PDB file of C-alpha atoms in Angstrom:
ATOM      1  CA  MET A  16       0.000   0.000   0.000  1.00  0.00           C
ATOM      2  CA  ASN A  17       2.817   2.397   0.885  1.00  0.00           C
ATOM      3  CA  ALA A  18       4.659   1.490  -2.314  1.00  0.00           C
ATOM      4  CA  GLN A  19       1.532   2.243  -4.341  1.00  0.00           C
ATOM      5  CA  ALA A  20       1.121   5.627  -2.637  1.00  0.00           C
ATOM      6  CA  LYS A  21       4.756   6.515  -3.352  1.00  0.00           C
ATOM      7  CA  LEU A  22       4.314   5.501  -7.006  1.00  0.00           C
ATOM      8  CA  LEU A  23       1.235   7.719  -7.349  1.00  0.00           C
ATOM      9  CA  LYS A  24       3.114  10.624  -5.768  1.00  0.00           C
ATOM     10  CA  LEU A  25       6.062  10.199  -8.163  1.00  0.00           C
ATOM     11  CA  GLN A  26       3.649  10.074 -11.112  1.00  0.00           C
ATOM     12  CA  PHE A  27       2.009  13.294  -9.911  1.00  0.00           C
ATOM     13  CA  VAL A  28       5.361  15.076  -9.512  1.00  0.00           C
ATOM     14  CA  SER A  29       6.211  14.157 -13.119  1.00  0.00           C
ATOM     15  CA  PHE A  30       3.107  16.058 -14.247  1.00  0.00           C
ATOM     16  CA  LEU A  31       4.094  19.303 -12.458  1.00  0.00           C
ATOM     17  CA  PRO A  32       4.584  22.060 -15.060  1.00  0.00           C
ATOM     18  CA  ILE A  33       8.191  23.071 -14.359  1.00  0.00           C
ATOM     19  CA  ASP A  34       8.109  26.025 -16.764  1.00  0.00           C
ATOM     20  CA  SER A  35       5.051  27.479 -15.002  1.00  0.00           C
ATOM     21  CA  LEU A  36       6.594  26.950 -11.553  1.00  0.00           C
ATOM     22  CA  VAL A  37       9.751  28.768 -12.667  1.00  0.00           C
ATOM     23  CA  ALA A  38       7.630  31.601 -14.114  1.00  0.00           C
ATOM     24  CA  LEU A  39       5.633  31.858 -10.876  1.00  0.00           C
ATOM     25  CA  THR A  40       8.821  31.939  -8.776  1.00  0.00           C
ATOM     26  CA  ALA A  41      10.293  34.711 -10.944  1.00  0.00           C
ATOM     27  CA  SER A  42       7.002  36.619 -10.757  1.00  0.00           C
ATOM     28  CA  ILE A  43       6.957  36.429  -6.951  1.00  0.00           C
ATOM     29  CA  ILE A  44      10.553  37.690  -6.711  1.00  0.00           C
ATOM     30  CA  CYS A  45       9.749  40.632  -9.011  1.00  0.00           C
ATOM     31  CA  LEU A  46       6.608  41.477  -7.011  1.00  0.00           C
ATOM     32  CA  SER A  47       8.545  41.403  -3.746  1.00  0.00           C
ATOM     33  CA  PHE A  48      10.500  44.486  -4.881  1.00  0.00           C
ATOM     34  CA  SER A  49       7.287  46.457  -5.379  1.00  0.00           C
ATOM     35  CA  PRO A  50       7.163  47.956  -1.827  1.00  0.00           C
ATOM     36  CA  ILE A  51      10.725  49.223  -2.222  1.00  0.00           C
ATOM     37  CA  PHE A  52       9.922  50.964  -5.522  1.00  0.00           C
ATOM     38  CA  ILE A  53       6.670  52.340  -4.087  1.00  0.00           C
ATOM     39  CA  ARG A  54       8.481  53.778  -1.052  1.00  0.00           C
ATOM     40  CA  LEU A  55      10.985  55.515  -3.326  1.00  0.00           C
ATOM     41  CA  SER A  56       8.362  56.918  -5.714  1.00  0.00           C
ATOM     42  CA  GLU A  57       6.088  58.176  -2.922  1.00  0.00           C
ATOM     43  CA  LEU A  58       8.874  60.480  -1.770  1.00  0.00           C
ATOM     44  CA  GLU A  59       7.737  62.681  -4.682  1.00  0.00           C
ATOM     45  CA  ILE A  60       4.221  61.657  -5.747  1.00  0.00           C
ATOM     46  CA  GLY A  61       1.106  60.230  -4.063  1.00  0.00           C
ATOM     47  CA  PRO A  62      -0.114  56.608  -4.116  1.00  0.00           C
ATOM     48  CA  ASN A  63      -2.656  57.146  -6.925  1.00  0.00           C
ATOM     49  CA  ALA A  64      -0.091  58.908  -9.118  1.00  0.00           C
ATOM     50  CA  THR A  65       2.374  56.116  -8.363  1.00  0.00           C
ATOM     51  CA  ALA A  66      -0.139  53.520  -9.602  1.00  0.00           C
ATOM     52  CA  PHE A  67      -0.987  55.662 -12.653  1.00  0.00           C
ATOM     53  CA  ASN A  68       2.663  55.950 -13.721  1.00  0.00           C
ATOM     54  CA  ARG A  69       3.200  52.266 -13.074  1.00  0.00           C
ATOM     55  CA  PHE A  70       0.290  51.372 -15.367  1.00  0.00           C
ATOM     56  CA  TRP A  71       0.882  53.787 -18.263  1.00  0.00           C
ATOM     57  CA  ILE A  72       4.590  52.977 -18.563  1.00  0.00           C
ATOM     58  CA  ALA A  73       3.849  49.249 -18.416  1.00  0.00           C
ATOM     59  CA  ALA A  74       1.047  49.687 -20.990  1.00  0.00           C
ATOM     60  CA  VAL A  75       3.458  51.379 -23.437  1.00  0.00           C
ATOM     61  CA  ALA A  76       6.008  48.596 -22.915  1.00  0.00           C
ATOM     62  CA  PHE A  77       3.366  45.876 -23.405  1.00  0.00           C
ATOM     63  CA  TRP A  78       2.062  47.558 -26.576  1.00  0.00           C
ATOM     64  CA  LEU A  79       5.587  47.668 -28.014  1.00  0.00           C
ATOM     65  CA  LEU A  80       6.172  44.010 -27.135  1.00  0.00           C
ATOM     66  CA  ASN A  81       2.760  43.018 -28.502  1.00  0.00           C
ATOM     67  CA  THR A  82       3.463  44.841 -31.782  1.00  0.00           C
ATOM     68  CA  LEU A  83       6.876  43.169 -32.051  1.00  0.00           C
ATOM     69  CA  LEU A  84       5.340  39.713 -31.538  1.00  0.00           C
ATOM     70  CA  THR A  85       2.605  40.450 -34.086  1.00  0.00           C
ATOM     71  CA  VAL A  86       5.178  41.416 -36.720  1.00  0.00           C
ATOM     72  CA  ARG A  87       7.140  38.275 -35.899  1.00  0.00           C
ATOM     73  CA  HIS A  88       4.043  36.098 -36.364  1.00  0.00           C
ATOM     74  CA  ARG A  89       3.295  37.729 -39.703  1.00  0.00           C
ATOM     75  CA  TYR A  90       6.882  37.218 -40.819  1.00  0.00           C
ATOM     76  CA  ARG A  91       6.508  33.525 -40.050  1.00  0.00           C
ATOM     77  CA  ASN A  92       3.222  33.325 -42.009  1.00  0.00           C
ATOM     78  CA  LYS A  93       1.051  32.700 -38.967  1.00  0.00           C
ATOM     79  CA  GLU A  94      -1.903  34.790 -40.186  1.00  0.00           C
ATOM     80  CA  THR A  95      -4.397  32.127 -39.065  1.00  0.00           C
ATOM     81  CA  GLN A  96      -3.169  32.334 -35.480  1.00  0.00           C
ATOM     82  CA  LEU A  97      -3.366  36.138 -35.568  1.00  0.00           C
ATOM     83  CA  GLU A  98      -6.957  36.030 -36.821  1.00  0.00           C
ATOM     84  CA  GLN A  99      -7.888  33.571 -34.080  1.00  0.00           C
ATOM     85  CA  GLN A 100      -6.203  35.820 -31.490  1.00  0.00           C
ATOM     86  CA  LYS A 101      -8.189  38.844 -32.735  1.00  0.00           C
ATOM     87  CA  HIS A 102     -11.422  36.840 -32.628  1.00  0.00           C
ATOM     88  CA  HIS A 103     -10.794  35.720 -29.038  1.00  0.00           C
ATOM     89  CA  LEU A 104      -9.756  39.268 -28.118  1.00  0.00           C
ATOM     90  CA  VAL A 105     -13.148  40.641 -29.189  1.00  0.00           C
ATOM     91  CA  ASN A 106     -15.017  37.864 -27.380  1.00  0.00           C
ATOM     92  CA  ARG A 107     -13.026  38.390 -24.178  1.00  0.00           C
ATOM     93  CA  ALA A 108     -13.077  42.212 -24.231  1.00  0.00           C
ATOM     94  CA  LYS A 109     -15.366  42.460 -21.197  1.00  0.00           C
ATOM     95  CA  LEU A 110     -13.127  40.225 -19.096  1.00  0.00           C
ATOM     96  CA  LEU A 111     -10.043  42.213 -20.109  1.00  0.00           C
ATOM     97  CA  ILE A 112     -11.692  45.473 -19.036  1.00  0.00           C
ATOM     98  CA  ILE A 113     -12.948  43.881 -15.815  1.00  0.00           C
ATOM     99  CA  ASP A 114      -9.430  42.688 -14.973  1.00  0.00           C
ATOM    100  CA  GLY A 115      -7.979  46.177 -15.455  1.00  0.00           C
ATOM    101  CA  VAL A 116     -10.657  47.668 -13.186  1.00  0.00           C
ATOM    102  CA  LEU A 117     -10.128  44.943 -10.552  1.00  0.00           C
ATOM    103  CA  ILE A 118      -6.411  45.703 -10.283  1.00  0.00           C
ATOM    104  CA  SER A 119      -6.934  49.485 -10.223  1.00  0.00           C
ATOM    105  CA  VAL A 120      -9.674  49.468  -7.592  1.00  0.00           C
ATOM    106  CA  GLY A 121      -7.847  46.838  -5.530  1.00  0.00           C
ATOM    107  CA  LEU A 122      -4.683  48.955  -5.414  1.00  0.00           C
ATOM    108  CA  MET A 123      -6.635  52.115  -4.513  1.00  0.00           C
ATOM    109  CA  LEU A 124      -8.520  50.384  -1.711  1.00  0.00           C
ATOM    110  CA  TRP A 125      -5.345  48.897  -0.280  1.00  0.00           C
ATOM    111  CA  ALA A 126      -3.509  52.232  -0.440  1.00  0.00           C
ATOM    112  CA  TRP A 127      -6.462  53.960   1.247  1.00  0.00           C
ATOM    113  CA  SER A 128      -6.692  51.299   3.958  1.00  0.00           C
ATOM    114  CA  LEU A 129      -3.030  51.914   4.853  1.00  0.00           C
ATOM    115  CA  ASN A 130      -3.975  55.531   5.647  1.00  0.00           C
ATOM    116  CA  GLN A 131      -6.956  54.493   7.794  1.00  0.00           C
ATOM    117  CA  THR A 132      -5.587  51.572   9.798  1.00  0.00           C
ATOM    118  CA  SER A 133      -2.243  50.135  10.816  1.00  0.00           C
ATOM    119  CA  ILE A 134       0.023  48.418   8.296  1.00  0.00           C
ATOM    120  CA  ALA A 135      -0.253  45.251  10.412  1.00  0.00           C
ATOM    121  CA  ASN A 136      -4.055  45.192  10.341  1.00  0.00           C
ATOM    122  CA  SER A 137      -4.264  46.042   6.633  1.00  0.00           C
ATOM    123  CA  SER A 138      -1.632  43.458   5.681  1.00  0.00           C
ATOM    124  CA  MET A 139      -3.227  40.714   7.781  1.00  0.00           C
ATOM    125  CA  ILE A 140      -6.629  41.232   6.152  1.00  0.00           C
ATOM    126  CA  HIS A 141      -5.096  41.603   2.685  1.00  0.00           C
ATOM    127  CA  ASN A 142      -3.402  38.218   3.181  1.00  0.00           C
ATOM    128  CA  LEU A 143      -6.858  36.632   2.907  1.00  0.00           C
ATOM    129  CA  VAL A 144      -6.594  36.901  -0.908  1.00  0.00           C
ATOM    130  CA  PRO A 145      -6.128  33.094  -1.430  1.00  0.00           C
ATOM    131  CA  ILE A 146      -9.372  32.405   0.472  1.00  0.00           C
ATOM    132  CA  PHE A 147     -11.354  34.578  -1.928  1.00  0.00           C
ATOM    133  CA  THR A 148      -9.587  33.043  -4.931  1.00  0.00           C
ATOM    134  CA  VAL A 149     -10.412  29.523  -3.752  1.00  0.00           C
ATOM    135  CA  LEU A 150     -13.971  30.513  -2.813  1.00  0.00           C
ATOM    136  CA  GLY A 151     -14.486  32.252  -6.163  1.00  0.00           C
ATOM    137  CA  GLY A 152     -13.082  29.288  -8.066  1.00  0.00           C
ATOM    138  CA  TRP A 153     -15.451  26.957  -6.232  1.00  0.00           C
ATOM    139  CA  LEU A 154     -18.580  29.124  -6.571  1.00  0.00           C
ATOM    140  CA  ALA A 155     -18.106  30.560 -10.059  1.00  0.00           C
ATOM    141  CA  LEU A 156     -15.977  27.989 -11.875  1.00  0.00           C
ATOM    142  CA  GLY A 157     -16.862  24.752 -10.061  1.00  0.00           C
ATOM    143  CA  GLN A 158     -13.252  24.109  -9.063  1.00  0.00           C
ATOM    144  CA  THR A 159     -12.538  21.659  -6.247  1.00  0.00           C
ATOM    145  CA  PHE A 160      -9.599  21.617  -3.814  1.00  0.00           C
ATOM    146  CA  ASP A 161      -8.400  18.603  -1.841  1.00  0.00           C
ATOM    147  CA  ASN A 162      -7.812  18.601   1.925  1.00  0.00           C
ATOM    148  CA  ARG A 163      -4.027  18.754   1.579  1.00  0.00           C
ATOM    149  CA  PHE A 164      -4.260  21.965  -0.447  1.00  0.00           C
ATOM    150  CA  LEU A 165      -6.720  23.561   2.021  1.00  0.00           C
ATOM    151  CA  ILE A 166      -4.502  22.652   4.985  1.00  0.00           C
ATOM    152  CA  GLY A 167      -1.508  24.117   3.170  1.00  0.00           C
ATOM    153  CA  MET A 168      -3.478  27.322   2.519  1.00  0.00           C
ATOM    154  CA  VAL A 169      -4.383  27.694   6.207  1.00  0.00           C
ATOM    155  CA  VAL A 170      -0.761  27.072   7.253  1.00  0.00           C
ATOM    156  CA  ALA A 171       0.561  29.620   4.738  1.00  0.00           C
ATOM    157  CA  ILE A 172      -1.973  32.282   5.800  1.00  0.00           C
ATOM    158  CA  PHE A 173      -1.025  31.663   9.445  1.00  0.00           C
ATOM    159  CA  GLY A 174       2.638  32.087   8.497  1.00  0.00           C
ATOM    160  CA  ALA A 175       1.878  35.370   6.703  1.00  0.00           C
ATOM    161  CA  THR A 176      -0.024  36.614   9.763  1.00  0.00           C
ATOM    162  CA  LEU A 177       3.043  35.985  11.952  1.00  0.00           C
ATOM    163  CA  LEU A 178       4.795  38.801  10.080  1.00  0.00           C
ATOM    164  CA  GLU A 179       2.447  41.310  11.694  1.00  0.00           C
ATOM    165  CA  ALA A 180       2.024  39.574  15.076  1.00  0.00           C
ATOM    166  CA  LYS A 181       4.014  42.112  17.080  1.00  0.00           C
ATOM    167  CA  GLU A 182       2.132  45.099  15.663  1.00  0.00           C
ATOM    168  CA  LEU A 183      -1.243  43.365  15.980  1.00  0.00           C
ATOM    169  CA  LEU A 184      -0.739  42.911  19.712  1.00  0.00           C
ATOM    170  CA  SER A 185      -0.619  46.693  20.158  1.00  0.00           C
ATOM    171  CA  LEU A 186      -3.392  47.438  17.649  1.00  0.00           C
ATOM    172  CA  ARG A 187      -6.014  49.967  18.690  1.00  0.00           C
ATOM    173  CA  MET A 188      -9.503  49.061  17.586  1.00  0.00           C
ATOM    174  CA  SER A 189     -10.813  52.628  17.438  1.00  0.00           C
ATOM    175  CA  GLN A 190     -11.010  54.270  13.990  1.00  0.00           C
ATOM    176  CA  GLU A 191      -9.952  50.995  12.363  1.00  0.00           C
ATOM    177  CA  LEU A 192     -13.260  49.781  10.909  1.00  0.00           C
ATOM    178  CA  LEU A 193     -13.199  51.639   7.571  1.00  0.00           C
ATOM    179  CA  GLY A 194      -9.551  50.788   6.976  1.00  0.00           C
ATOM    180  CA  SER A 195     -10.209  47.123   7.731  1.00  0.00           C
ATOM    181  CA  LEU A 196     -13.215  47.093   5.389  1.00  0.00           C
ATOM    182  CA  ALA A 197     -11.143  48.671   2.598  1.00  0.00           C
ATOM    183  CA  ALA A 198      -8.403  46.057   3.096  1.00  0.00           C
ATOM    184  CA  LEU A 199     -11.017  43.288   2.995  1.00  0.00           C
ATOM    185  CA  LEU A 200     -12.506  44.628  -0.247  1.00  0.00           C
ATOM    186  CA  SER A 201      -9.015  44.906  -1.754  1.00  0.00           C
ATOM    187  CA  ALA A 202      -8.451  41.227  -0.871  1.00  0.00           C
ATOM    188  CA  VAL A 203     -11.706  40.362  -2.679  1.00  0.00           C
ATOM    189  CA  PHE A 204     -10.644  42.266  -5.819  1.00  0.00           C
ATOM    190  CA  PHE A 205      -7.146  40.767  -5.814  1.00  0.00           C
ATOM    191  CA  GLY A 206      -8.684  37.347  -5.152  1.00  0.00           C
ATOM    192  CA  ILE A 207     -10.912  37.565  -8.240  1.00  0.00           C
ATOM    193  CA  HIS A 208      -8.079  38.841 -10.481  1.00  0.00           C
ATOM    194  CA  PRO A 209      -6.240  35.491 -10.959  1.00  0.00           C
ATOM    195  CA  LEU A 210      -9.547  33.750 -11.725  1.00  0.00           C
ATOM    196  CA  VAL A 211     -10.197  36.207 -14.554  1.00  0.00           C
ATOM    197  CA  ILE A 212      -6.647  35.781 -15.868  1.00  0.00           C
ATOM    198  CA  GLN A 213      -6.974  32.000 -15.672  1.00  0.00           C
ATOM    199  CA  ARG A 214     -10.145  32.117 -17.776  1.00  0.00           C
ATOM    200  CA  LEU A 215      -8.520  34.476 -20.323  1.00  0.00           C
ATOM    201  CA  ARG A 216      -5.444  32.224 -20.653  1.00  0.00           C
ATOM    202  CA  SER A 217      -7.550  29.533 -22.299  1.00  0.00           C
ATOM    203  CA  ASN A 218      -7.582  31.643 -25.496  1.00  0.00           C
ATOM    204  CA  LEU A 219      -5.172  34.566 -25.203  1.00  0.00           C
ATOM    205  CA  SER A 220      -1.419  34.975 -24.718  1.00  0.00           C
ATOM    206  CA  PRO A 221      -0.116  36.554 -21.497  1.00  0.00           C
ATOM    207  CA  VAL A 222       1.258  39.552 -23.446  1.00  0.00           C
ATOM    208  CA  THR A 223      -2.126  40.249 -25.075  1.00  0.00           C
ATOM    209  CA  ILE A 224      -3.934  39.939 -21.741  1.00  0.00           C
ATOM    210  CA  MET A 225      -1.582  42.266 -19.895  1.00  0.00           C
ATOM    211  CA  THR A 226      -1.496  44.768 -22.775  1.00  0.00           C
ATOM    212  CA  TRP A 227      -5.245  45.356 -22.622  1.00  0.00           C
ATOM    213  CA  SER A 228      -5.591  44.924 -18.864  1.00  0.00           C
ATOM    214  CA  THR A 229      -2.803  47.404 -18.090  1.00  0.00           C
ATOM    215  CA  THR A 230      -4.187  49.900 -20.617  1.00  0.00           C
ATOM    216  CA  THR A 231      -7.584  49.728 -18.900  1.00  0.00           C
ATOM    217  CA  SER A 232      -5.895  50.250 -15.534  1.00  0.00           C
ATOM    218  CA  PHE A 233      -4.042  53.417 -16.499  1.00  0.00           C
ATOM    219  CA  LEU A 234      -7.124  54.905 -18.235  1.00  0.00           C
ATOM    220  CA  PHE A 235      -9.112  54.181 -15.077  1.00  0.00           C
ATOM    221  CA  MET A 236      -6.453  55.733 -12.812  1.00  0.00           C
ATOM    222  CA  LEU A 237      -6.021  58.973 -14.795  1.00  0.00           C
ATOM    223  CA  PRO A 238      -9.284  60.665 -13.686  1.00  0.00           C
ATOM    224  CA  VAL A 239      -8.707  59.405 -10.126  1.00  0.00           C
ATOM    225  CA  VAL A 240      -5.336  61.184  -9.962  1.00  0.00           C
ATOM    226  CA  LEU A 241      -6.786  64.357 -11.488  1.00  0.00           C
ATOM    227  CA  ILE A 242      -9.731  64.400  -9.062  1.00  0.00           C
ATOM    228  CA  ALA A 243      -7.385  63.787  -6.115  1.00  0.00           C
ATOM    229  CA  LYS A 244      -5.240  66.697  -7.400  1.00  0.00           C
ATOM    230  CA  GLU A 245      -2.041  64.736  -6.890  1.00  0.00           C
ATOM    231  CA  GLN A 246       1.179  65.642  -8.658  1.00  0.00           C
ATOM    232  CA  LEU A 247       1.036  63.549 -11.830  1.00  0.00           C
ATOM    233  CA  PHE A 248       4.704  62.858 -12.623  1.00  0.00           C
ATOM    234  CA  PRO A 249       7.987  62.587 -10.662  1.00  0.00           C
ATOM    235  CA  THR A 250      10.351  65.557 -10.807  1.00  0.00           C
ATOM    236  CA  SER A 251      13.740  63.897 -10.325  1.00  0.00           C
ATOM    237  CA  ILE A 252      15.809  61.122 -11.882  1.00  0.00           C
ATOM    238  CA  ASN A 253      15.387  59.005  -8.733  1.00  0.00           C
ATOM    239  CA  GLY A 254      11.612  59.466  -8.881  1.00  0.00           C
ATOM    240  CA  TRP A 255      11.468  58.409 -12.528  1.00  0.00           C
ATOM    241  CA  PHE A 256      13.730  55.438 -11.808  1.00  0.00           C
ATOM    242  CA  ALA A 257      11.309  54.283  -9.094  1.00  0.00           C
ATOM    243  CA  VAL A 258       8.173  54.421 -11.278  1.00  0.00           C
ATOM    244  CA  ILE A 259       9.917  52.948 -14.332  1.00  0.00           C
ATOM    245  CA  ALA A 260      11.292  50.094 -12.204  1.00  0.00           C
ATOM    246  CA  GLN A 261       7.800  49.504 -10.834  1.00  0.00           C
ATOM    247  CA  ALA A 262       6.348  49.407 -14.348  1.00  0.00           C
ATOM    248  CA  LEU A 263       8.971  47.113 -15.875  1.00  0.00           C
ATOM    249  CA  VAL A 264       9.750  44.848 -12.907  1.00  0.00           C
ATOM    250  CA  SER A 265       6.647  44.839 -10.678  1.00  0.00           C
ATOM    251  CA  GLN A 266       4.070  45.138 -13.466  1.00  0.00           C
ATOM    252  CA  MET A 267       5.417  43.989 -16.821  1.00  0.00           C
ATOM    253  CA  LEU A 268       7.716  41.152 -15.756  1.00  0.00           C
ATOM    254  CA  ALA A 269       5.852  40.125 -12.595  1.00  0.00           C
ATOM    255  CA  MET A 270       2.296  40.215 -13.937  1.00  0.00           C
ATOM    256  CA  GLY A 271       3.274  38.938 -17.375  1.00  0.00           C
ATOM    257  CA  LEU A 272       4.936  35.883 -15.848  1.00  0.00           C
ATOM    258  CA  TRP A 273       1.983  35.491 -13.470  1.00  0.00           C
ATOM    259  CA  ALA A 274      -0.422  35.398 -16.430  1.00  0.00           C
ATOM    260  CA  TYR A 275       1.851  32.894 -18.183  1.00  0.00           C
ATOM    261  CA  CYS A 276       1.870  30.418 -15.281  1.00  0.00           C
ATOM    262  CA  LEU A 277      -1.952  30.477 -14.941  1.00  0.00           C
ATOM    263  CA  LYS A 278      -2.208  28.459 -18.145  1.00  0.00           C
ATOM    264  CA  LYS A 279      -1.181  25.333 -16.198  1.00  0.00           C
ATOM    265  CA  LEU A 280      -1.280  26.235 -12.488  1.00  0.00           C
ATOM    266  CA  SER A 281      -4.487  26.825 -10.557  1.00  0.00           C
ATOM    267  CA  ALA A 282      -5.370  30.388  -9.556  1.00  0.00           C
ATOM    268  CA  GLY A 283      -5.785  29.288  -5.930  1.00  0.00           C
ATOM    269  CA  PHE A 284      -2.285  27.846  -5.738  1.00  0.00           C
ATOM    270  CA  SER A 285      -0.712  30.891  -7.413  1.00  0.00           C
ATOM    271  CA  SER A 286      -2.436  33.233  -4.952  1.00  0.00           C
ATOM    272  CA  LEU A 287      -1.274  31.114  -2.026  1.00  0.00           C
ATOM    273  CA  VAL A 288       2.362  31.233  -3.189  1.00  0.00           C
ATOM    274  CA  ALA A 289       2.094  35.040  -3.290  1.00  0.00           C
ATOM    275  CA  LEU A 290       1.878  35.009   0.533  1.00  0.00           C
ATOM    276  CA  ILE A 291       5.668  34.665   0.576  1.00  0.00           C
ATOM    277  CA  ILE A 292       6.019  38.169  -0.933  1.00  0.00           C
ATOM    278  CA  PRO A 293       5.890  40.147   2.383  1.00  0.00           C
ATOM    279  CA  ALA A 294       8.600  37.913   3.881  1.00  0.00           C
ATOM    280  CA  LEU A 295      10.817  38.375   0.822  1.00  0.00           C
ATOM    281  CA  SER A 296      10.159  42.134   0.905  1.00  0.00           C
ATOM    282  CA  ALA A 297      11.196  42.214   4.570  1.00  0.00           C
ATOM    283  CA  VAL A 298      14.502  40.520   3.718  1.00  0.00           C
ATOM    284  CA  GLU A 299      15.058  42.950   0.833  1.00  0.00           C
ATOM    285  CA  GLY A 300      14.232  45.896   3.111  1.00  0.00           C
ATOM    286  CA  TRP A 301      16.820  44.595   5.557  1.00  0.00           C
ATOM    287  CA  ALA A 302      19.433  44.276   2.796  1.00  0.00           C
ATOM    288  CA  ILE A 303      18.714  47.609   1.048  1.00  0.00           C
ATOM    289  CA  PHE A 304      17.442  49.938   3.793  1.00  0.00           C
ATOM    290  CA  SER A 305      19.046  48.206   6.823  1.00  0.00           C
ATOM    291  CA  GLU A 306      15.594  47.678   8.325  1.00  0.00           C
ATOM    292  CA  SER A 307      15.382  45.387  11.353  1.00  0.00           C
ATOM    293  CA  LEU A 308      14.636  41.737  10.651  1.00  0.00           C
ATOM    294  CA  ASN A 309      13.105  40.037  13.688  1.00  0.00           C
ATOM    295  CA  PHE A 310      12.828  36.374  14.601  1.00  0.00           C
ATOM    296  CA  LEU A 311       9.124  36.221  13.667  1.00  0.00           C
ATOM    297  CA  THR A 312       9.979  37.138  10.072  1.00  0.00           C
ATOM    298  CA  VAL A 313      12.284  34.126   9.790  1.00  0.00           C
ATOM    299  CA  VAL A 314       9.704  31.815  11.409  1.00  0.00           C
ATOM    300  CA  SER A 315       6.996  33.216   9.131  1.00  0.00           C
ATOM    301  CA  PHE A 316       9.141  32.533   6.064  1.00  0.00           C
ATOM    302  CA  PHE A 317       9.545  28.832   6.882  1.00  0.00           C
ATOM    303  CA  VAL A 318       5.885  28.379   7.941  1.00  0.00           C
ATOM    304  CA  ILE A 319       4.747  29.819   4.604  1.00  0.00           C
ATOM    305  CA  LEU A 320       7.192  27.556   2.753  1.00  0.00           C
ATOM    306  CA  PHE A 321       5.760  24.524   4.590  1.00  0.00           C
ATOM    307  CA  GLY A 322       2.230  25.578   3.625  1.00  0.00           C
ATOM    308  CA  MET A 323       3.373  25.975   0.020  1.00  0.00           C
ATOM    309  CA  TYR A 324       4.942  22.506   0.112  1.00  0.00           C
ATOM    310  CA  LEU A 325       1.635  20.998   1.230  1.00  0.00           C
ATOM    311  CA  ALA A 326      -0.215  22.873  -1.511  1.00  0.00           C
ATOM    312  CA  ILE A 327       2.203  22.061  -4.330  1.00  0.00           C
ATOM    313  CA  SER A 328       2.164  18.360  -3.418  1.00  0.00           C
ATOM    314  CA  SER A 329      -1.628  18.285  -3.838  1.00  0.00           C
ATOM    315  CA  THR A 330      -3.436  17.741  -7.134  1.00  0.00           C
ATOM    316  CA  SER A 331      -5.187  21.105  -6.700  1.00  0.00           C
ATOM    317  CA  ALA A 332      -1.986  22.938  -7.624  1.00  0.00           C
ATOM    318  CA  ILE A 333      -2.387  22.026 -11.296  1.00  0.00           C
ATOM    319  CA  LYS A 334      -5.029  23.625 -13.462  1.00  0.00           C
ATOM    320  CA  LEU A 335      -7.197  20.956 -15.068  1.00  0.00           C
ATOM    321  CA  GLU A 336      -7.994  21.301 -18.765  1.00  0.00           C
ATOM    322  CA  ASN A 337     -11.750  21.567 -18.147  1.00  0.00           C
ATOM    323  CA  ASP A 338     -11.425  24.318 -15.531  1.00  0.00           C
TER     324      ASP A 338
END
C-alpha cells in the first residue's frame, strides 16, 4: 500500500509544469521588490499617481512588445493564429476590461486602507486573498480543492499573519473599521483577479492579456489622480527610476509571468504562493534599507514555505484542462 502511494506521488510530480513553476517563482521575486519601488516613488508623488505611472509605462512597454510579436508572427506566415487571437480578443473584451478595473480598484482600496488603519491590520486582512480566490473558483468555476491543499493554505496564511504579530498585539480598535473594510474589499478584488486571468489564458497569450488589462488600468487611474489633485509625474531622476522600475519589474515582468503560469497552475495555488512576498520584501528591506529583521519574520518565512509545500504536493496545484 505504501509502495503504491509513493508511485502515485512520483507520477504526480512528473506532471508538475516546471516552466510554469519557474515563471511563478520569478514573478513572486519581481513582485517582492514592489514595496521598495513604491516607497521611493512616494517620496515625490502620491499613491494614486504612483499607480498611474506604473500602469501607463507598463502599458506602453506591453504595446511595443505586442506589436513586435505580431510582426514576428506575420513574418513567419502565422496569419491564421493572428486572426484567431483577434477573434478571441473581441469575445473576451469584457473580461479584459474587468481585470484592469479589478487591479486598479484593488490597489486604490489597499492604499487607502493603509492611511486608515495600521500596516499590520491592513496586511493581515489583505493576506486573505487566497481564500477569496479559492472561494471564487469553487462558486463561479466549479473548481474543487483537496484537503491537503486547504490545509496548506491555512498554514501559509497563518505564516503570513506571523509577520504582523508584534504590531497586531498593540493594535487599537478605534477608527480601524473603515480601513479594515477597505483592506477586505481589496483582498476580494485581488482574489478575483487570478480567476479572470486564468479564464482568459484559455484563449489569449499573457502579453495580449496584460497589454489590454494594463491599458484599462491606467485609463481608469487617470481621472482618479486628477480628481485627487495629486502631482502627476515625478520631478527627479530618482523618482522616474522608481516608477519605471515599478512598471517594468513589478508590473510587466511580474504580472506577465503570473499570467503565463496560470495556463497550467491553478489560480488558488498561485495566490497562495504570493503570501511569501511580504517575507521576501522584509529581507530585501533589511538588505537595502538596513531595516530590522526580527525572529518572527524568519519563522513566518519557513511556515509559509511549509504551507506551500503541502499545496504544491496536492493535485489542486495544477489547473485541469476543463477548468
